[in-house]
């Protein structure tokens, strides 16, 4: 297949592009920041500069590429800092998930593209009722925290628009597996506490496994929503100490709910205490997907074994095995 990867220079797509090429596909990859064309060329893709918010440019790029498949992996999360105003940090990503998706879908229709897959998200989105692990058929949270309503709405929009068009919405778990993963700094600085009883469940996915599932989704004649997460959704109180240990950091702090609400807002309390995880049964069953890292337990250790804390980082003091919970 000729595959048009939008956002090919990002965290997931830089794993996806080589896997597509290895499977014999041809890749046209878009980038947005100057200089990323060389990176894409080195991965084996044909680089195309593209701002996904410029619908005319999207139309032109897709018609020129004439792909068999499009994968939308564009987000704007590279400089994201956690803040109580969740939606402000996600504003640009929300536009890529709404306007960007619309532009790509319109171009795909015009170019007669047969397959379309887009990046969605699984963790923290399912309704906070019933059991801890949810399937694609379970309802989404009808009352997300006020600070994350726009972000939630943008993900719902993407899921709906893509599946209405006969495409695939890939609800990934929290990505990890790169030296600049978003959780590394806050966990090292002990800025990511266990809130209350730490019962909020998260789903993770190693970037290599996420990319493998994406290739399979494109190669199978499927449509709809797929959770792309690992086998072990887990409460924060279980995974966070393991992550801290893998990073050679001190164990996480514990905050009561009221204190976390004061410093980090309601969204952080909700994610830390009430959120639900996701089941990968459908993706394994229908795509024949096998995970290289079935659990974050092996994945964190493998991903961070060689990630060394910078000089002066207080986490350098922590010995990696002194507080192992595995
Ligand atoms: N599920 C998750 O947990 C999840 C999801 C996404 C990201 N993240 C995390 O967020 C961090 C940053 O992610 P990232 O490296 O993927 O970076 P990113 O800044 O989110 O960029 C992703 C891709 O989108 C492209 N892009 C950005 N704005 C665009 C626009 N207006 N038009 C077209 N393309 C645009 C980027 O191009 P350029 O690079 O050329 O600017 C890049 O190819 C990583 O730590 C990652 O793990 C997590």
Coordinates of C-alpha atoms and ligand atoms in Angstrom, one line a residue:
X1 CA 0.0 0.0 0.0
X2 CA 0.9 3.6 -0.4
X3 CA 0.4 5.0 3.1
X4 CA 0.1 8.8 3.8
X5 CA 1.1 9.3 7.4
X6 CA 0.1 12.7 8.8
X7 CA 2.3 13.7 11.7
X8 CA 5.0 11.2 10.6
X9 CA 7.7 13.0 12.7
X10 CA 6.0 12.4 16.0
X11 CA 6.5 10.0 18.8
X12 CA 4.3 7.1 17.5
X13 CA 4.8 7.7 13.8
X14 CA 8.6 7.5 13.9
X15 CA 8.0 3.9 15.1
X16 CA 5.2 3.4 12.6
X17 CA 7.0 4.5 9.5
X18 CA 9.9 1.9 9.7
X19 CA 7.4 -0.9 10.5
X20 CA 5.3 0.0 7.5
X21 CA 8.3 0.0 5.3
X22 CA 9.5 -3.3 6.7
X23 CA 6.1 -4.8 5.8
X24 CA 6.6 -3.6 2.2
X25 CA 4.5 -0.5 2.2
X26 CA 5.5 2.8 0.7
X27 CA 5.2 5.8 3.0
X28 CA 4.6 9.5 2.4
X29 CA 5.1 11.2 5.7
X30 CA 4.2 14.7 6.7
X31 CA 6.0 17.0 9.1
X32 CA 5.3 20.5 10.4
X33 CA 8.5 21.7 12.0
X34 CA 11.3 22.8 9.6
X35 CA 14.1 20.3 9.6
X36 CA 12.1 17.2 10.2
X37 CA 12.2 16.3 6.5
X38 CA 15.7 14.9 6.9
X39 CA 14.5 12.7 9.8
X40 CA 11.7 11.3 7.7
X41 CA 13.9 10.7 4.8
X42 CA 16.3 8.8 7.0
X43 CA 13.4 6.6 8.2
X44 CA 12.6 5.8 4.5
X45 CA 9.5 8.0 4.0
X46 CA 9.0 10.6 1.3
X47 CA 8.7 13.8 3.4
X48 CA 6.0 16.4 2.7
X49 CA 5.7 19.6 4.7
X50 CA 2.1 20.1 5.8
X51 CA 0.0 22.1 8.2
X52 CA -3.0 20.0 8.9
X53 CA -5.1 23.1 9.8
X54 CA -4.7 24.4 6.2
X55 CA -7.4 22.4 4.5
X56 CA -6.4 23.5 1.0
X57 CA -2.8 22.3 1.5
X58 CA -4.2 19.0 2.9
X59 CA -6.3 18.5 -0.2
X60 CA -3.3 19.2 -2.5
X61 CA -0.9 16.9 -0.5
X62 CA -3.3 14.0 -0.4
X63 CA -4.4 14.3 -4.1
X64 CA -0.7 14.5 -5.1
X65 CA 0.2 11.5 -3.0
X66 CA -2.7 9.4 -4.2
X67 CA -2.4 7.0 -1.3
X68 CA -4.3 3.8 -0.6
X69 CA -4.4 4.6 3.1
X70 CA -4.2 7.6 5.4
X71 CA -3.1 7.5 9.1
X72 CA -3.7 10.6 11.2
X73 CA -1.1 10.8 14.0
X74 CA -0.7 14.6 14.2
X75 CA -0.9 16.1 17.7
X76 CA 0.7 19.1 19.3
X77 CA 1.8 17.7 22.6
X78 CA 5.6 18.1 22.4
X79 CA 5.9 21.0 24.9
X80 CA 2.9 20.0 27.0
X81 CA 3.2 20.8 30.7
X82 CA 0.6 19.4 33.1
X83 CA -1.5 22.2 34.4
X84 CA -4.9 22.5 36.1
X85 CA -6.2 24.0 32.8
X86 CA -6.0 20.8 30.9
X87 CA -8.0 22.2 27.9
X88 CA -5.6 25.1 27.4
X89 CA -2.6 22.7 27.0
X90 CA -4.6 20.6 24.5
X91 CA -6.1 23.4 22.5
X92 CA -3.8 23.0 19.4
X93 CA -4.2 19.2 19.6
X94 CA -8.0 19.6 19.8
X95 CA -7.9 21.5 16.6
X96 CA -5.8 18.8 14.9
X97 CA -8.4 16.3 16.1
X98 CA -11.4 18.2 14.8
X99 CA -10.4 20.5 11.9
X100 CA -7.4 18.4 11.0
X101 CA -9.5 15.2 10.9
X102 CA -12.2 16.9 8.8
X103 CA -9.6 18.1 6.3
X104 CA -8.0 14.7 5.9
X105 CA -11.4 12.9 5.6
X106 CA -12.5 15.3 2.9
X107 CA -9.3 14.9 1.0
X108 CA -9.5 11.1 1.5
X109 CA -13.1 11.1 0.0
X110 CA -12.0 13.1 -3.0
X111 CA -8.9 11.0 -3.6
X112 CA -10.9 7.7 -3.2
X113 CA -8.6 6.5 -0.3
X114 CA -9.8 3.1 0.9
X115 CA -8.4 3.0 4.4
X116 CA -8.3 5.7 7.1
X117 CA -7.0 5.3 10.7
X118 CA -6.6 8.0 13.3
X119 CA -5.0 8.4 16.7
X120 CA -7.5 8.5 19.5
X121 CA -7.1 7.8 23.2
X122 CA -8.3 5.2 25.7
X123 CA -7.2 6.1 29.2
X124 CA -9.4 8.2 31.4
X125 CA -12.3 8.4 28.9
X126 CA -14.6 5.5 29.9
X127 CA -17.5 6.1 32.3
X128 CA -16.4 5.9 35.9
X129 CA -18.9 3.3 36.9
X130 CA -18.8 -0.5 37.2
X131 CA -15.6 -2.6 36.8
X132 CA -12.1 -1.2 36.3
X133 CA -11.6 -2.3 32.6
X134 CA -13.7 -1.2 29.7
X135 CA -14.3 -2.5 26.2
X136 CA -15.0 -0.4 23.1
X137 CA -18.7 -1.0 23.6
X138 CA -18.8 0.5 27.1
X139 CA -20.0 4.1 27.4
X140 CA -17.7 7.0 27.6
X141 CA -17.7 9.3 30.7
X142 CA -20.8 11.5 30.4
X143 CA -19.3 14.0 32.9
X144 CA -15.6 14.6 32.3
X145 CA -13.9 17.1 34.7
X146 CA -14.8 20.7 33.6
X147 CA -11.1 21.5 32.8
X148 CA -11.0 18.7 30.2
X149 CA -14.4 19.1 28.5
X150 CA -13.0 20.5 25.3
X151 CA -10.3 17.8 25.0
X152 CA -12.9 15.1 25.7
X153 CA -15.2 16.6 23.1
X154 CA -12.4 16.7 20.4
X155 CA -11.6 13.0 21.0
X156 CA -15.3 12.1 20.7
X157 CA -15.5 14.2 17.5
X158 CA -12.6 12.3 16.0
X159 CA -14.0 8.9 17.0
X160 CA -17.3 9.7 15.5
X161 CA -16.2 11.4 12.3
X162 CA -13.6 8.7 11.5
X163 CA -15.9 5.7 12.2
X164 CA -18.9 7.4 10.4
X165 CA -16.6 7.6 7.3
X166 CA -15.8 3.9 7.6
X167 CA -12.4 4.4 9.2
X168 CA -10.6 3.2 12.3
X169 CA -10.3 5.1 15.5
X170 CA -7.3 3.7 17.5
X171 CA -7.8 4.5 21.2
X172 CA -4.2 4.2 22.3
X173 CA -3.1 3.9 25.9
X174 CA -0.6 6.3 27.4
X175 CA 2.5 6.1 25.2
X176 CA 5.9 5.2 26.7
X177 CA 9.1 3.9 25.3
X178 CA 11.1 7.0 24.3
X179 CA 13.7 9.0 26.2
X180 CA 11.5 12.1 26.2
X181 CA 8.2 10.5 27.4
X182 CA 6.0 13.0 29.1
X183 CA 5.9 11.2 32.4
X184 CA 9.7 11.0 32.9
X185 CA 10.3 14.5 34.2
X186 CA 7.4 14.8 36.6
X187 CA 8.0 11.4 38.1
X188 CA 11.7 12.1 38.5
X189 CA 10.9 15.4 40.2
X190 CA 8.2 13.7 42.4
X191 CA 5.6 16.0 41.0
X192 CA 3.3 13.1 40.1
X193 CA 1.7 11.9 43.4
X194 CA -0.5 9.0 44.3
X195 CA -3.8 10.8 45.1
X196 CA -6.1 9.4 47.8
X197 CA -6.2 5.6 47.6
X198 CA -4.6 5.8 44.1
X199 CA -7.4 3.6 42.7
X200 CA -7.7 5.4 39.3
X201 CA -6.8 2.9 36.6
X202 CA -4.5 3.8 33.6
X203 CA -3.9 1.9 30.4
X204 CA -0.4 2.1 28.8
X205 CA 1.1 1.0 25.5
X206 CA 4.7 0.8 24.4
X207 CA 5.3 2.9 21.2
X208 CA 6.6 -0.2 19.3
X209 CA 3.4 -2.2 20.2
X210 CA 1.2 0.8 19.3
X211 CA 2.9 1.0 15.9
X212 CA 2.6 -2.7 15.3
X213 CA -1.2 -2.6 16.0
X214 CA -1.6 0.3 13.7
X215 CA 0.1 -1.5 10.8
X216 CA -2.2 -4.5 11.4
X217 CA -5.3 -2.3 11.5
X218 CA -4.4 -0.8 8.1
X219 CA -3.7 -4.3 6.7
X220 CA -7.0 -5.8 7.9
X221 CA -10.3 -4.9 6.3
X222 CA -11.8 -3.5 9.6
X223 CA -13.6 -0.4 10.7
X224 CA -14.6 1.0 14.0
X225 CA -13.0 1.6 17.4
X226 CA -10.1 -0.4 18.8
X227 CA -8.5 0.0 22.2
X228 CA -4.7 -0.3 21.6
X229 CA -3.5 -0.8 25.1
X230 CA -1.4 -3.4 27.0
X231 CA -2.7 -6.4 28.9
X232 CA -2.5 -4.9 32.4
X233 CA -4.7 -1.8 33.1
X234 CA -3.6 -0.9 36.6
X235 CA -4.3 1.6 39.4
X236 CA -1.9 4.4 39.9
X237 CA -0.8 3.1 43.3
X238 CA 0.6 0.0 41.5
X239 CA 2.2 1.4 38.3
X240 CA 3.6 4.7 39.6
X241 CA 6.1 3.2 42.1
X242 CA 7.2 0.8 39.4
X243 CA 7.8 3.6 37.0
X244 CA 9.6 5.7 39.6
X245 CA 11.9 2.7 40.3
X246 CA 12.5 2.1 36.6
X247 CA 13.6 5.7 36.3
X248 CA 15.9 5.5 39.4
X249 CA 13.7 8.1 41.1
X250 CA 12.5 8.3 44.7
X251 CA 9.1 6.7 45.4
X252 CA 6.1 8.9 44.6
X253 CA 4.6 11.2 47.2
X254 CA 1.0 10.6 48.6
X255 CA -1.5 13.5 48.5
X256 CA -4.9 13.4 50.0
X257 CA -7.7 14.3 47.5
X258 CA -8.3 17.8 48.9
X259 CA -4.6 18.7 48.5
X260 CA -4.4 17.3 45.0
X261 CA -7.6 19.2 44.1
X262 CA -6.0 22.4 45.4
X263 CA -2.7 22.1 43.5
X264 CA -3.7 20.1 40.4
X265 CA -7.5 20.5 40.0
X266 CA -10.4 18.1 39.7
X267 CA -9.2 16.4 36.5
X268 CA -6.0 15.2 38.3
X269 CA -8.1 13.9 41.2
X270 CA -10.5 12.1 38.9
X271 CA -7.6 10.5 36.9
X272 CA -5.8 9.4 40.1
X273 CA -8.8 8.0 41.9
X274 CA -11.7 7.1 39.7
X275 CA -10.7 6.6 36.0
X276 CA -11.1 3.3 34.3
X277 CA -8.8 1.3 32.0
X278 CA -9.3 -0.3 28.7
X279 CA -9.4 -3.9 27.3
X280 CA -7.4 -4.9 24.3
X281 CA -9.3 -8.1 23.7
X282 CA -10.9 -6.9 20.5
X283 CA -7.6 -5.7 18.9
X284 CA -5.9 -9.0 19.7
X285 CA -8.9 -11.1 18.5
X286 CA -9.6 -9.2 15.3
X287 CA -6.2 -8.0 14.2
X288 CA -4.1 -11.0 15.5
X289 CA -2.0 -8.5 17.4
X290 CA 0.7 -9.9 19.7
X291 CA 2.4 -7.5 22.1
X292 CA 6.1 -7.4 22.6
X293 CA 5.5 -5.7 26.0
X294 CA 2.3 -7.2 27.4
X295 CA 2.6 -5.2 30.6
X296 CA 4.2 -1.9 31.6
X297 CA 5.9 -4.0 34.2
X298 CA 8.4 -5.3 31.6
X299 CA 8.0 -2.3 29.4
X300 CA 9.0 0.4 31.8
X301 CA 12.1 -1.5 32.8
X302 CA 13.1 -2.1 29.2
X303 CA 12.4 1.4 28.0
X304 CA 14.2 3.2 30.8
X305 CA 17.1 0.9 31.5
X306 CA 19.4 3.3 29.6
X307 CA 17.7 6.6 30.3
X308 CA 20.1 8.4 32.7
X309 CA 18.9 11.3 34.8
X310 CA 20.6 14.6 34.1
X311 CA 23.3 15.9 36.5
X312 CA 21.8 17.6 39.5
X313 CA 18.5 15.7 39.2
X314 CA 17.5 14.7 42.8
X315 CA 16.3 11.4 41.5
X316 CA 19.9 10.4 40.8
X317 CA 20.1 9.8 44.5
X318 CA 17.5 7.1 44.4
X319 CA 18.8 3.6 43.9
X320 CA 16.9 1.7 41.2
X321 CA 16.2 -1.4 43.2
X322 CA 15.9 0.0 46.7
X323 CA 12.1 0.4 46.5
X324 CA 11.1 -2.1 43.8
X325 CA 7.5 -3.2 44.0
X326 CA 7.6 -5.8 41.4
Ligands
LIG1 N1 -1.4 8.5 23.8 C1 -0.5 9.2 24.4 O1 -0.1 9.0 25.6 C2 0.1 10.3 23.6 C3 -0.4 10.7 22.4 C4 0.4 11.7 21.6 C5 1.6 12.2 22.2 N2 2.0 11.8 23.4 C6 3.2 12.2 24.0 O2 3.4 13.6 23.8 C7 4.8 13.9 23.6 C8 5.0 14.6 22.2 O3 4.4 13.8 21.2 P1 5.0 13.8 19.7 O4 6.4 13.6 19.6 O5 4.1 12.9 18.9 O6 4.9 15.4 19.3 P2 3.8 16.3 18.8 O7 4.2 17.6 18.9 O8 2.5 15.9 19.5 O9 3.7 15.9 17.2 C9 3.1 14.8 16.6 C10 3.2 15.0 15.1 O10 2.2 16.0 14.7 C11 2.8 16.9 13.9 N3 2.1 18.2 13.9 C12 2.1 19.0 15.0 N4 1.3 20.1 14.6 C13 0.9 19.9 13.4 C14 0.1 20.7 12.4 N5 -0.4 21.9 12.7 N6 -0.1 20.1 11.2 C15 0.5 18.9 10.9 N7 1.2 18.2 11.7 C16 1.4 18.7 12.9 C17 4.2 17.0 14.3 O11 5.1 17.5 13.3 P3 6.5 18.2 13.7 O12 7.2 17.2 14.7 O13 7.2 18.2 12.4 O14 6.2 19.5 14.3 C18 4.5 15.5 14.6 O15 4.8 14.8 13.4 C19 5.5 12.5 23.6 O16 6.0 12.3 24.9 C20 4.4 11.5 23.4 O17 4.6 10.3 24.0 C21 1.3 10.8 24.1

